[in-house]
Short mmCIF file of C-alpha atoms in Angstrom, two decimals:
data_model
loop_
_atom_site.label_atom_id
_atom_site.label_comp_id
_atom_site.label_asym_id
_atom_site.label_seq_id
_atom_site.Cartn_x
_atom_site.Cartn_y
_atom_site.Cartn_z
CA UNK A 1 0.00 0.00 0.00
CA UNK A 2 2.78 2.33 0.72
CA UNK A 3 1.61 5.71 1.03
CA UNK A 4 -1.46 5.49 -0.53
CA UNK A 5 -4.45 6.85 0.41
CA UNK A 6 -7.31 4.51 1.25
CA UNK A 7 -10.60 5.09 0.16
CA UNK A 8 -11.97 4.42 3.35
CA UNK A 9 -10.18 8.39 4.25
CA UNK A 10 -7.92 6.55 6.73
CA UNK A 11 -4.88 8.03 6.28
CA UNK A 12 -2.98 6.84 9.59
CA UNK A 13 -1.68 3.43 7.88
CA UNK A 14 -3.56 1.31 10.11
CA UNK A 15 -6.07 -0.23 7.16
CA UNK A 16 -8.43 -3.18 7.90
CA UNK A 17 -8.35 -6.44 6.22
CA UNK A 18 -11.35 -5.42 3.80
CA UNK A 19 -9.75 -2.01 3.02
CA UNK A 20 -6.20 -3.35 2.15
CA UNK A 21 -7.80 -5.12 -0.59
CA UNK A 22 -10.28 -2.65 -1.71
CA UNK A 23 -7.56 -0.37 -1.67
CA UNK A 24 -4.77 -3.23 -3.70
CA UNK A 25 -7.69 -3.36 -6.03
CA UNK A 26 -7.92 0.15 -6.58
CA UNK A 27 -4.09 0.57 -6.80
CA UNK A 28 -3.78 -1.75 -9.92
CA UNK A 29 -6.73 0.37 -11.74
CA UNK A 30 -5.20 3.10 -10.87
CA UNK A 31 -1.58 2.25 -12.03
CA UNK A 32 -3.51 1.32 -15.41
CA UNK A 33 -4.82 4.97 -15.71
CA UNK A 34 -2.01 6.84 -14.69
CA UNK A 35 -3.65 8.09 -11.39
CA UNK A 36 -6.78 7.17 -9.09
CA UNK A 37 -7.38 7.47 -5.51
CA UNK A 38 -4.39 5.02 -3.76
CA UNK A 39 -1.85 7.62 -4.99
CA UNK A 40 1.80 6.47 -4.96
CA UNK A 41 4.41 9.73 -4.10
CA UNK A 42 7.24 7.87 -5.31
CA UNK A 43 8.17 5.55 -9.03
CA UNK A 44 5.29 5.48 -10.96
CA UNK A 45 6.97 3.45 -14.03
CA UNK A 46 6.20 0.05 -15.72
CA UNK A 47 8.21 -1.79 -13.86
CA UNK A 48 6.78 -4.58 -11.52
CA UNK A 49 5.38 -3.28 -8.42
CA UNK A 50 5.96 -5.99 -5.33
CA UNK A 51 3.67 -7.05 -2.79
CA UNK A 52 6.30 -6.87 0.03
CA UNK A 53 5.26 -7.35 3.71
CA UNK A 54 8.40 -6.27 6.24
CA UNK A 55 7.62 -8.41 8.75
CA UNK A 56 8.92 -6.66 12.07
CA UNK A 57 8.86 -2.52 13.04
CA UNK A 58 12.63 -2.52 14.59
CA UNK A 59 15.30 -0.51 13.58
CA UNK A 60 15.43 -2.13 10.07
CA UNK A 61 11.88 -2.67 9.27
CA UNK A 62 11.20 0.51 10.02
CA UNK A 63 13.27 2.14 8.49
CA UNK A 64 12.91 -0.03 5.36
CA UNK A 65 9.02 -0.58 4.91
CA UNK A 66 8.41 3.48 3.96
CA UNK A 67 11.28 3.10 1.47
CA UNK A 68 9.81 0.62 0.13
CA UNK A 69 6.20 2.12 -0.03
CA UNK A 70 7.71 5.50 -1.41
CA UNK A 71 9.39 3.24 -4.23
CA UNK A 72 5.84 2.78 -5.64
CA UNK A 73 5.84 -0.88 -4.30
CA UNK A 74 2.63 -2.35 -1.66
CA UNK A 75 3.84 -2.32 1.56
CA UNK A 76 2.79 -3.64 5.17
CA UNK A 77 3.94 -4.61 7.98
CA UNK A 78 2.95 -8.24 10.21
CA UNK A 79 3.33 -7.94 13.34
CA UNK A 80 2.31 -10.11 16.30
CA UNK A 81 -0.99 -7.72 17.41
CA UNK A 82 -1.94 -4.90 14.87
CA UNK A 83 -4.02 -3.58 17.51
CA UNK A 84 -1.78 -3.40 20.13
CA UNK A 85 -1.06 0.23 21.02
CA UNK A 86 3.13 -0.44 20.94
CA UNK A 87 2.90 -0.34 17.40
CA UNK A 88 1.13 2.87 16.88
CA UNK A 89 4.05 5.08 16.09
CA UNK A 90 5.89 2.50 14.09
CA UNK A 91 3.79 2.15 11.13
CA UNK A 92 5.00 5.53 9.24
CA UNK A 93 1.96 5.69 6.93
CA UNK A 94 2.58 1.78 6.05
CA UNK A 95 -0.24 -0.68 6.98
CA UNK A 96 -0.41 -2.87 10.39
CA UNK A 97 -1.58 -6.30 9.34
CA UNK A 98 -1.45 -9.42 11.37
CA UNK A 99 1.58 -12.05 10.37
CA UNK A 100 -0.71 -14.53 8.75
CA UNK A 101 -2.54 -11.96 6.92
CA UNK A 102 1.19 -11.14 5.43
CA UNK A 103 1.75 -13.95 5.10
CA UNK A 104 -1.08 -14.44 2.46
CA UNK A 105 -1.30 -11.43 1.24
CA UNK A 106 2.62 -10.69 -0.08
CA UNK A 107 5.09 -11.71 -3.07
CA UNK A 108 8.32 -10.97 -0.83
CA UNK A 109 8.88 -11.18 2.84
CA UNK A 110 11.02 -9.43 4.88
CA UNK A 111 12.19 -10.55 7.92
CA UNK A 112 13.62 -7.74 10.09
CA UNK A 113 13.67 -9.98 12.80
CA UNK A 114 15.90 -11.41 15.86
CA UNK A 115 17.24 -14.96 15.17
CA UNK A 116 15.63 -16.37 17.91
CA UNK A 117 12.56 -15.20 16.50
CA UNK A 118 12.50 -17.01 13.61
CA UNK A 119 10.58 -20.21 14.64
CA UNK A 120 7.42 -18.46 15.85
CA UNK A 121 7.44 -16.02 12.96
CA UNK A 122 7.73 -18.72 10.57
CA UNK A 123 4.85 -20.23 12.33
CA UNK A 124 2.69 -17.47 12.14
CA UNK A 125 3.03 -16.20 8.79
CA UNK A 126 1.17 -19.81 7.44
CA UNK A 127 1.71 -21.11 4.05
CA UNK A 128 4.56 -19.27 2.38
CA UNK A 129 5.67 -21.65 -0.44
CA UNK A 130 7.81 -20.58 -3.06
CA UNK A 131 7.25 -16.92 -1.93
CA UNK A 132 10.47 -14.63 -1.83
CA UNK A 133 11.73 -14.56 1.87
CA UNK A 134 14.45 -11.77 2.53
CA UNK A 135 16.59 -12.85 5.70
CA UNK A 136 18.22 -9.53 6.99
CA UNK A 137 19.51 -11.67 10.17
CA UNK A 138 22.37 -11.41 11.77
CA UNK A 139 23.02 -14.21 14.07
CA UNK A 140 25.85 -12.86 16.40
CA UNK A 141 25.21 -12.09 20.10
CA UNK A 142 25.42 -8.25 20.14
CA UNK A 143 25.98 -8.83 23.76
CA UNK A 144 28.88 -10.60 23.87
CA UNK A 145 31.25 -9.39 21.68
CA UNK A 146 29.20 -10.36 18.60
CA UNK A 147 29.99 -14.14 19.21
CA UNK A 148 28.17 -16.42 16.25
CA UNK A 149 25.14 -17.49 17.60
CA UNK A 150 25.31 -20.56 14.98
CA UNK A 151 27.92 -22.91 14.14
CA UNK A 152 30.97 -20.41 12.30
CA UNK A 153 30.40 -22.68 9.18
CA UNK A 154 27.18 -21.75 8.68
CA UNK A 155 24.53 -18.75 8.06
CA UNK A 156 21.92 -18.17 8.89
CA UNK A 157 19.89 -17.93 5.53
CA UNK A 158 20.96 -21.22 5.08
CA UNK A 159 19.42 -22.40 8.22
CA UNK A 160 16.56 -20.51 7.45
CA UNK A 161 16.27 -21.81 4.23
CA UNK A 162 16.15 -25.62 6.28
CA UNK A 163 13.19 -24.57 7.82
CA UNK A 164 10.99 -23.33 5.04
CA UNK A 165 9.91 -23.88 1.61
CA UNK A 166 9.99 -20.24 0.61
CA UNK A 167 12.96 -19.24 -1.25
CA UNK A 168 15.47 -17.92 0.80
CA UNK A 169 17.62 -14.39 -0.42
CA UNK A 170 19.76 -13.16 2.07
CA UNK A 171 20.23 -9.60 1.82
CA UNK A 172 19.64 -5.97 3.73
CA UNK A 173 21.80 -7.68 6.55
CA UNK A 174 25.08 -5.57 5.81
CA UNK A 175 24.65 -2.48 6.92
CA UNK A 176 22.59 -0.73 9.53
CA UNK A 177 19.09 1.17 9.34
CA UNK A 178 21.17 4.87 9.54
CA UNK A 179 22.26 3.36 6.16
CA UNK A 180 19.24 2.21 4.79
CA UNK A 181 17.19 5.07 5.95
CA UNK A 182 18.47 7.29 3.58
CA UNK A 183 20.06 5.64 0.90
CA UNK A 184 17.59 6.62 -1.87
CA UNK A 185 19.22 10.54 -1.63
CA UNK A 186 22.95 9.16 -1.12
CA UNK A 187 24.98 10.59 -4.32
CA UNK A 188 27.10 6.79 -3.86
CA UNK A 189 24.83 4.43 -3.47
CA UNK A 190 25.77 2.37 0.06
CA UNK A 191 26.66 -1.32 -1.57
CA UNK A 192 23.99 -4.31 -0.98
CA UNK A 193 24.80 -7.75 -1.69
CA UNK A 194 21.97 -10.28 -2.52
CA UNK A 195 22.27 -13.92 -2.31
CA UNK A 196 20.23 -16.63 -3.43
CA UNK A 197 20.33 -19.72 -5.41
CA UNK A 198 17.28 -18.88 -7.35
CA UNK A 199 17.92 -16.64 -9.54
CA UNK A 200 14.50 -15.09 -10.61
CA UNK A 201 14.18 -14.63 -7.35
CA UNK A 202 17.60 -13.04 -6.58
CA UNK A 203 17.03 -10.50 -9.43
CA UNK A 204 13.65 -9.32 -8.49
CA UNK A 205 15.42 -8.59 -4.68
CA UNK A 206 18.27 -6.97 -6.68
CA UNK A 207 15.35 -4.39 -8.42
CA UNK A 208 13.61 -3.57 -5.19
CA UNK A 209 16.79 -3.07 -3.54
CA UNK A 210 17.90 -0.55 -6.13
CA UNK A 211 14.47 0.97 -6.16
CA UNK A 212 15.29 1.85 -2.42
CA UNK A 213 18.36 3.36 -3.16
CA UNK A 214 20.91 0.82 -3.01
CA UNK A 215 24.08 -0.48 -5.27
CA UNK A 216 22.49 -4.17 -5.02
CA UNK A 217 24.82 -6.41 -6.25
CA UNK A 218 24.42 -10.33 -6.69
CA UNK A 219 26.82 -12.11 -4.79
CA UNK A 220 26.50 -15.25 -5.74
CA UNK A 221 24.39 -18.56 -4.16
CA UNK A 222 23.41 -18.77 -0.82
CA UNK A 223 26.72 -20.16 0.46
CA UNK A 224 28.07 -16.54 0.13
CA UNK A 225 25.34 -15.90 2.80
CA UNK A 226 28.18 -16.64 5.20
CA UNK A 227 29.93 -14.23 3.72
CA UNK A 228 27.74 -11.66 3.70
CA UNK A 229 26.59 -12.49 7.20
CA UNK A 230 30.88 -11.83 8.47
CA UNK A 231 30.26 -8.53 6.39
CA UNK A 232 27.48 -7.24 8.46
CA UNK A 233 29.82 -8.45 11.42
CA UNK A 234 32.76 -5.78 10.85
CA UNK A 235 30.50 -3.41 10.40
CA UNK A 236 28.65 -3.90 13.28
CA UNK A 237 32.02 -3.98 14.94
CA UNK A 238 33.48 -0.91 13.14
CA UNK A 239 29.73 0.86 14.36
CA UNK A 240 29.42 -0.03 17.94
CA UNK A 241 33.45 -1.11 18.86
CA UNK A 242 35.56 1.12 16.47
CA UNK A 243 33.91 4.48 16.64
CA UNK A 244 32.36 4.31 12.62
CA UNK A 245 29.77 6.87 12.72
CA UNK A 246 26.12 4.36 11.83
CA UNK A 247 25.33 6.05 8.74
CA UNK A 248 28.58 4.97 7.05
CA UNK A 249 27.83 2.26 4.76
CA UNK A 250 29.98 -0.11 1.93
CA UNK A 251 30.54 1.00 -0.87
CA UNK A 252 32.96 -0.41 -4.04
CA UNK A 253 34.80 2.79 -5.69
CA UNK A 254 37.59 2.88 -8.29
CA UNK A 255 40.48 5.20 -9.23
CA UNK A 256 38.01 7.45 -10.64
CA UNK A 257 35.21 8.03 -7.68
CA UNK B 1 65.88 0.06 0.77
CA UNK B 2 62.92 1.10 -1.63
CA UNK B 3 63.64 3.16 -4.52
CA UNK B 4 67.27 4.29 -2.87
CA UNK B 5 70.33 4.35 -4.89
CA UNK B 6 72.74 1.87 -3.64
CA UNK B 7 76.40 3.29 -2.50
CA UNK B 8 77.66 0.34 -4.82
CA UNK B 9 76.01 2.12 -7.85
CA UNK B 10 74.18 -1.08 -8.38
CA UNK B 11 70.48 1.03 -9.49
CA UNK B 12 68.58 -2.54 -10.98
CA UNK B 13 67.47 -3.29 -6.92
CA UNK B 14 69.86 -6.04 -6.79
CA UNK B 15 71.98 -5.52 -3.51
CA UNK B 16 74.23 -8.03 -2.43
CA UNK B 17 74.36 -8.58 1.12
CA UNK B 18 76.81 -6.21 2.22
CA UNK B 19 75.26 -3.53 0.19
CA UNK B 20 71.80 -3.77 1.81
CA UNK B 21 73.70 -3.47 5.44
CA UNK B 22 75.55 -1.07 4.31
CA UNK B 23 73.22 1.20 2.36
CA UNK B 24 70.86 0.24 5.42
CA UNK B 25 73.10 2.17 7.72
CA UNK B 26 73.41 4.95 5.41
CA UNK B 27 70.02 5.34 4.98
CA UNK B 28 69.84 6.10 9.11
CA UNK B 29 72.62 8.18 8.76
CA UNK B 30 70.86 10.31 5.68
CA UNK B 31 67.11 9.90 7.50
CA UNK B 32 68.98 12.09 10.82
CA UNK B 33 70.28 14.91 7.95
CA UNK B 34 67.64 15.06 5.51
CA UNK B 35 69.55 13.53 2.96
CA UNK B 36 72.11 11.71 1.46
CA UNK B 37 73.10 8.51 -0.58
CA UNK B 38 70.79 6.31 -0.09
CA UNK B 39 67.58 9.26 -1.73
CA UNK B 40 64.23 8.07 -0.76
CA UNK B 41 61.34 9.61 -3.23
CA UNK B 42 58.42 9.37 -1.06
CA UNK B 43 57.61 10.25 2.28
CA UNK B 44 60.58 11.40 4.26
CA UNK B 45 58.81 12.58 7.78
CA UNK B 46 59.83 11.66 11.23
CA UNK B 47 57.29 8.37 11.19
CA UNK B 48 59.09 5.09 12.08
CA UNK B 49 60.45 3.94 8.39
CA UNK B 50 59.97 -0.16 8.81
CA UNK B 51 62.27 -2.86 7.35
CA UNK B 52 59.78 -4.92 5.05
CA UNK B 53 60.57 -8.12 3.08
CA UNK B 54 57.88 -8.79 0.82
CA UNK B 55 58.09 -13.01 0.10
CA UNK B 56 57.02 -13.83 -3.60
CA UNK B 57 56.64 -11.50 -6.82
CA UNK B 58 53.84 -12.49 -7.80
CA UNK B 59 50.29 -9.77 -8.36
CA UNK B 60 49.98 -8.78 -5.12
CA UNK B 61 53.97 -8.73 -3.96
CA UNK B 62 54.84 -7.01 -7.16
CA UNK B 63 52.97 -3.78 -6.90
CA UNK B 64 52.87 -3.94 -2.82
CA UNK B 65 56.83 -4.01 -2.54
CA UNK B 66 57.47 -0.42 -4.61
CA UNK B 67 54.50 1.07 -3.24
CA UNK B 68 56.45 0.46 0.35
CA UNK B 69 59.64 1.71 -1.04
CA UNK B 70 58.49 4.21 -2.47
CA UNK B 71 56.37 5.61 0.71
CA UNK B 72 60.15 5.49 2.41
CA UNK B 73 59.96 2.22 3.97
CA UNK B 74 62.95 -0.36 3.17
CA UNK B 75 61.96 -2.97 1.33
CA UNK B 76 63.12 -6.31 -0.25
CA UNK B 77 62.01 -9.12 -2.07
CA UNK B 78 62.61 -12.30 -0.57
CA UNK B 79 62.50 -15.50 -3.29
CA UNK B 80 63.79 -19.20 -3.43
CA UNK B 81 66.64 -17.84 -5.24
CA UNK B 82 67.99 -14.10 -6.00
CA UNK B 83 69.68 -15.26 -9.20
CA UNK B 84 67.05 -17.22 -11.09
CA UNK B 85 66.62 -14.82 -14.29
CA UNK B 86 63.10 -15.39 -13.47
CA UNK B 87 62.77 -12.48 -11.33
CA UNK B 88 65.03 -10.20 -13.67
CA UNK B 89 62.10 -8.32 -14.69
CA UNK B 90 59.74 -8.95 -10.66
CA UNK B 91 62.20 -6.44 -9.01
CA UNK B 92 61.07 -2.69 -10.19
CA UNK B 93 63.98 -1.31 -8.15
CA UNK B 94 63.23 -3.45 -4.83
CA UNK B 95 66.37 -5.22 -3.99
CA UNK B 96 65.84 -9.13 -4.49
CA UNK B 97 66.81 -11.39 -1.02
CA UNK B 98 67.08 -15.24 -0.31
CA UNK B 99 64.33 -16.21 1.94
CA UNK B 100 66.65 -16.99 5.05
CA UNK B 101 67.76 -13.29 4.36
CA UNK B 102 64.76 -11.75 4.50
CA UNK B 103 63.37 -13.05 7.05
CA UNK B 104 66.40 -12.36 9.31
CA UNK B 105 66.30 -8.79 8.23
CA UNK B 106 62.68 -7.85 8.36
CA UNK B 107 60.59 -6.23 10.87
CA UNK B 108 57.53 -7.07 8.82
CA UNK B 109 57.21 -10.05 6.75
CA UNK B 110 54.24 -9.90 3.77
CA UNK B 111 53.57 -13.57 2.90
CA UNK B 112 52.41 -12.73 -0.59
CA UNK B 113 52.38 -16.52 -1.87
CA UNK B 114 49.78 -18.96 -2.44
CA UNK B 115 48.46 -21.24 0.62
CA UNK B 116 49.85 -24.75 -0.75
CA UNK B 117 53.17 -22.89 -0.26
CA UNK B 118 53.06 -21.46 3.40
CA UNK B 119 55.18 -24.22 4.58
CA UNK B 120 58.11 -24.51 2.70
CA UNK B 121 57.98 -20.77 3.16
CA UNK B 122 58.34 -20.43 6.70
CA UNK B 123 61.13 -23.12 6.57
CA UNK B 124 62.35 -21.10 4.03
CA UNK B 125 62.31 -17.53 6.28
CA UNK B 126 63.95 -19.24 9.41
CA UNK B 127 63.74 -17.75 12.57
CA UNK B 128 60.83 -15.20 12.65
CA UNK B 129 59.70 -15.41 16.48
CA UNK B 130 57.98 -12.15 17.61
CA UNK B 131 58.34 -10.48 14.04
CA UNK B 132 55.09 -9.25 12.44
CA UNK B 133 53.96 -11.36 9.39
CA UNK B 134 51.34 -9.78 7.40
CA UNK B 135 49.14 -12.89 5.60
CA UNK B 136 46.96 -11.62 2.51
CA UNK B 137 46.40 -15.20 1.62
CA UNK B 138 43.12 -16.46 0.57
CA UNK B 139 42.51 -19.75 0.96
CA UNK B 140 40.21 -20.46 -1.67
CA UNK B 141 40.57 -22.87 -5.05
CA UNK B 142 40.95 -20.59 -7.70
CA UNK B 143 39.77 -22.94 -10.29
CA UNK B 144 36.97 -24.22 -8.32
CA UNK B 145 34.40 -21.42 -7.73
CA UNK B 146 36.07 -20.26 -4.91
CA UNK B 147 35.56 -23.83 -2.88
CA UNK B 148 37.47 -23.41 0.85
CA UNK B 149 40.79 -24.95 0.82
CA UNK B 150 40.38 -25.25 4.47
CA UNK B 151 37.62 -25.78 6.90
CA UNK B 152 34.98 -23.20 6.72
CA UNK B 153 34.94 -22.16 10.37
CA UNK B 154 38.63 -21.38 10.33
CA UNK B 155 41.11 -18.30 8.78
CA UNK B 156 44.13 -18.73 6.34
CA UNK B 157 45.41 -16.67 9.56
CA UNK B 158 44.80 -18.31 12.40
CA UNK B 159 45.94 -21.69 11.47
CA UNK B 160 48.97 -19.72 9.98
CA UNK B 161 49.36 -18.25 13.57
CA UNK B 162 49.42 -22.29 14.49
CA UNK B 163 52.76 -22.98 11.91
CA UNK B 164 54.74 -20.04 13.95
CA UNK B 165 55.42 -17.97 16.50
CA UNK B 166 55.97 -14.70 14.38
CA UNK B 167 53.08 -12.29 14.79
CA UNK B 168 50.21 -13.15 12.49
CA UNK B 169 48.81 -9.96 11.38
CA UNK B 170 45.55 -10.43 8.16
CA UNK B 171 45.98 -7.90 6.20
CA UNK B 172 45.83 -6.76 2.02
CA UNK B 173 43.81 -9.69 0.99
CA UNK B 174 40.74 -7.86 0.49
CA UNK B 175 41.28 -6.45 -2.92
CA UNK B 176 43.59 -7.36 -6.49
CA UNK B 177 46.16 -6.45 -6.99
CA UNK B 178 44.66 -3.77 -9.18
CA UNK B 179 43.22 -2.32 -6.00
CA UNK B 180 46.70 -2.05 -4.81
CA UNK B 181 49.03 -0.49 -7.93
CA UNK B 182 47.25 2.79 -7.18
CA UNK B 183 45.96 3.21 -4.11
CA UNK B 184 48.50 6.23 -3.28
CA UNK B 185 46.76 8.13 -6.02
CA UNK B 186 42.95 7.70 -5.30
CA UNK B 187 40.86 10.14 -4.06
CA UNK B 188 39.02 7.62 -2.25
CA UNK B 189 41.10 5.65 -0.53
CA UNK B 190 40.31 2.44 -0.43
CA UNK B 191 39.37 0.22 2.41
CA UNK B 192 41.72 -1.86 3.99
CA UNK B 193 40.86 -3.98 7.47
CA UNK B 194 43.54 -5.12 9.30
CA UNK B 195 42.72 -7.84 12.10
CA UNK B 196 45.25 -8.95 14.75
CA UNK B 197 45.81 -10.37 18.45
CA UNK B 198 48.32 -8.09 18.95
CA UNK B 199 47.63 -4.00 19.37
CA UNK B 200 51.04 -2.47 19.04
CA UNK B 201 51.64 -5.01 15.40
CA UNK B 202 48.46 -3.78 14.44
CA UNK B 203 48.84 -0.50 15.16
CA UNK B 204 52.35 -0.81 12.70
CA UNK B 205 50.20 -2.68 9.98
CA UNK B 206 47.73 0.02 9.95
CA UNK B 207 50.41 2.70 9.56
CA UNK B 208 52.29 0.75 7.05
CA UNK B 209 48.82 0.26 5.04
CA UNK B 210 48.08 3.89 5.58
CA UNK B 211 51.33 4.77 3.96
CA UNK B 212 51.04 2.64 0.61
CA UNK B 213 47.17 4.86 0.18
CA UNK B 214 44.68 2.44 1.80
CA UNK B 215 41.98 3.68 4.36
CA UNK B 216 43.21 0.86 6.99
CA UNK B 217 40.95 0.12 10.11
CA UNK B 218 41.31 -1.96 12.61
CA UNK B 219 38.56 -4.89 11.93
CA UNK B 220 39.15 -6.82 15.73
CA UNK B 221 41.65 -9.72 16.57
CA UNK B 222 42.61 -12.15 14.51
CA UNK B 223 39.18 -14.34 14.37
CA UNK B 224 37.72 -11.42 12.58
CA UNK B 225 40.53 -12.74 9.70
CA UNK B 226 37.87 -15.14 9.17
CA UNK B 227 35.54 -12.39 7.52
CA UNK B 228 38.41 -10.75 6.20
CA UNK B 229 38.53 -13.84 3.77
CA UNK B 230 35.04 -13.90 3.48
CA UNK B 231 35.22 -10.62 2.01
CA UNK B 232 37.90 -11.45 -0.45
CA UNK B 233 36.12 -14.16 -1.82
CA UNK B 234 33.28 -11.82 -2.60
CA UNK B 235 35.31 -9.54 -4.14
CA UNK B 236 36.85 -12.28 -6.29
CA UNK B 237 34.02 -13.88 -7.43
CA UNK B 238 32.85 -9.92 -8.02
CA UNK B 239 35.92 -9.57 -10.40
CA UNK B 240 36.13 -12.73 -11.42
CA UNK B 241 32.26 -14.08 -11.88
CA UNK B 242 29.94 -10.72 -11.97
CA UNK B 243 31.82 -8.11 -14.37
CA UNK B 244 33.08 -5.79 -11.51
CA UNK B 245 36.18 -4.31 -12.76
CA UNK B 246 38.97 -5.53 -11.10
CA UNK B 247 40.75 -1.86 -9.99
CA UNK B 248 37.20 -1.12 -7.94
CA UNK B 249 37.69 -1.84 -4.32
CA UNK B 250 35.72 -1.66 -1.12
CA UNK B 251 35.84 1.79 0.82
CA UNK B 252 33.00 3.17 3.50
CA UNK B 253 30.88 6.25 2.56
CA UNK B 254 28.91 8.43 3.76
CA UNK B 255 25.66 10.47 3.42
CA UNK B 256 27.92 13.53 2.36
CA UNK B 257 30.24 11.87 0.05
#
């Protein structure tokens, strides 16, 4: 939904079941006129607009779910409780829907997520076959010293991937929300890797990922999740143990930048 | 001895024994009056000007070993054997050493070889204990999509750090060697981490990397090698797999950049 307007007037994000359809409905009409009442404010080209539901309001979601409605894609969050008054000032204009009504509803899942809440969210969201399921995870212990939470051989997308039949792209795990938040202005594009073995899959991640303002680069199959997974280590490192100010993100430049 | 003329007149880099000592001791003697016989073109400040024997001539040693001389550091090749024409041409003006040499004259060792030949190397170098050796191996097969040549949940550098009781510091493995040639000249510099045990040989890598144009930061202790590799092989199979051109490398950026 993004920042559409609903017909039912409400403006605050927080859209019932029956409205998020009307209002999907309404979008695709609209996007075939050029206009109509669930206004987009950001890309209104031909390209494929996503169903994406960002599945957590943390740091990450939160920061990534307007992005990703003022890209011109359908955005909502899941959460646990859409009526539960801790999520009132999350939703930034972006619907509250309950996990299994994500679930359903989306193309591409994020999951902005602790590790050790991936069982029960994989639970609730239901049925998710062969959907697109973005694991942003890190699976350190930013407690203690950002030990692996998970064997050192292994990620955790590829975990992840052992526990579902949605297709598994690890990215948005490298770099922090002061990043992400503002990475559609950034005049060098902060550096994304995506990995998946599916490669439809991987390149549709790779477009929504530039549409919010990211160099998304694919970085291979999902065993170079581990690899991306050490990369979001150093910079978690550099950002909470070596004094990198959090909006500092990768980039790749040559002799000529 | 970098790019400094040799008292023996001897300009092709290839100092016999007594020459290095001797044009060594000269080049104390012309650091304390701003001049002298043995000329350094680069940097000529009061910073500590380290004794570095680069082993191997290969990519990475070749263009690492005049970038050192040539930011006023001393610096020698060390290979099986100074007189194979082989290396006629490897030199570019750094003096060419027999391993044993080397590695008795060094303050900091850069194992630019392959893994397979880490072994017959350190035999090779002798007694190193307590000496910092820089390790910008990655442990990968080449010719086998990047497959681990060791187990994934270890480093090229820590099981290095097992073979001896040098100083294992991980360091310029993160980029080509096209990275490398030119870093002094980039605006942006680009990013190298360094990751060691020890602070004070890390603080002398970092300086040493900061003088050949690299933005070096300190990425942890030496398990954070592990992702130090992990980001090599990304960049590889970047250069190597995806089309990235092999003179981009990583750097971090900001909102203002």
């Amino acid at each position: 939904m993004g920042r559409a307007a609903c017909p039912s007037g409400n403006l605050a994000g927080r859209l019932c079941r029956d409205h998020l359809h009307h209002c999907d409905g309404l979008s695709a009409i609209a996007r075939s006129l050029g206009g109509g009442p669930c206004r987009r404010q950001g890309r209104t080209d031909r390209r494929t607009v996503m169903k994406v539901a960002v599945i957590g309001t943390g740091r990450v979601g939160g920061v990534i779910a307007p992005n990703i409605g003022q890209a011109g894609h359908d955005v909502v969050f899941g959460v646990r409780d859409p009526a539960d008054p801790k999520y009132a000032a999350a939703g930034q204009g972006v619907p509250l829907t309950a996990m299994a009504y994500a679930g359903a509803w989306a193309d591409v899942i994020i999951l902005a997520i602790n590790w050790d809440a991936v069982d029960g969210a994989l639970a609730a969201l239901g049925p998710i076959a062969g959907k697109i399921l973005i694991d942003p995870i890190n699976p350190y212990d930013f407690m203690n010293n950002l030990a692996p939470l998970i064997a050192p051989d292994q990620s955790a997308a590829q975990l992840l991937q052992g526990k579902t039949d949605a297709v598994v792209v690890k990215a948005l795990n490298q770099v922090g929300s002061g990043v992400m938040a503002d990475a559609p202005q950034r005049r060098i594009k902060p550096l994304q890797f995506v990995a998946a073995d599916d490669a439809a899959a991987k390149a549709k991640v790779i477009g929504l990922l530039t549409d919010i303002g990211f160099d998304a680069r694919d970085a291979g199959g999902l065993d170079y999740a581990r690899e991306l997974e050490g990369m979001a280590r150093l910079w978690i490192a550099q950002a909470f143990g070596h004094g990198l100010a959090p909006d500092i993100g990768w980039s790749l430049t040559g002799p000529d930048a």
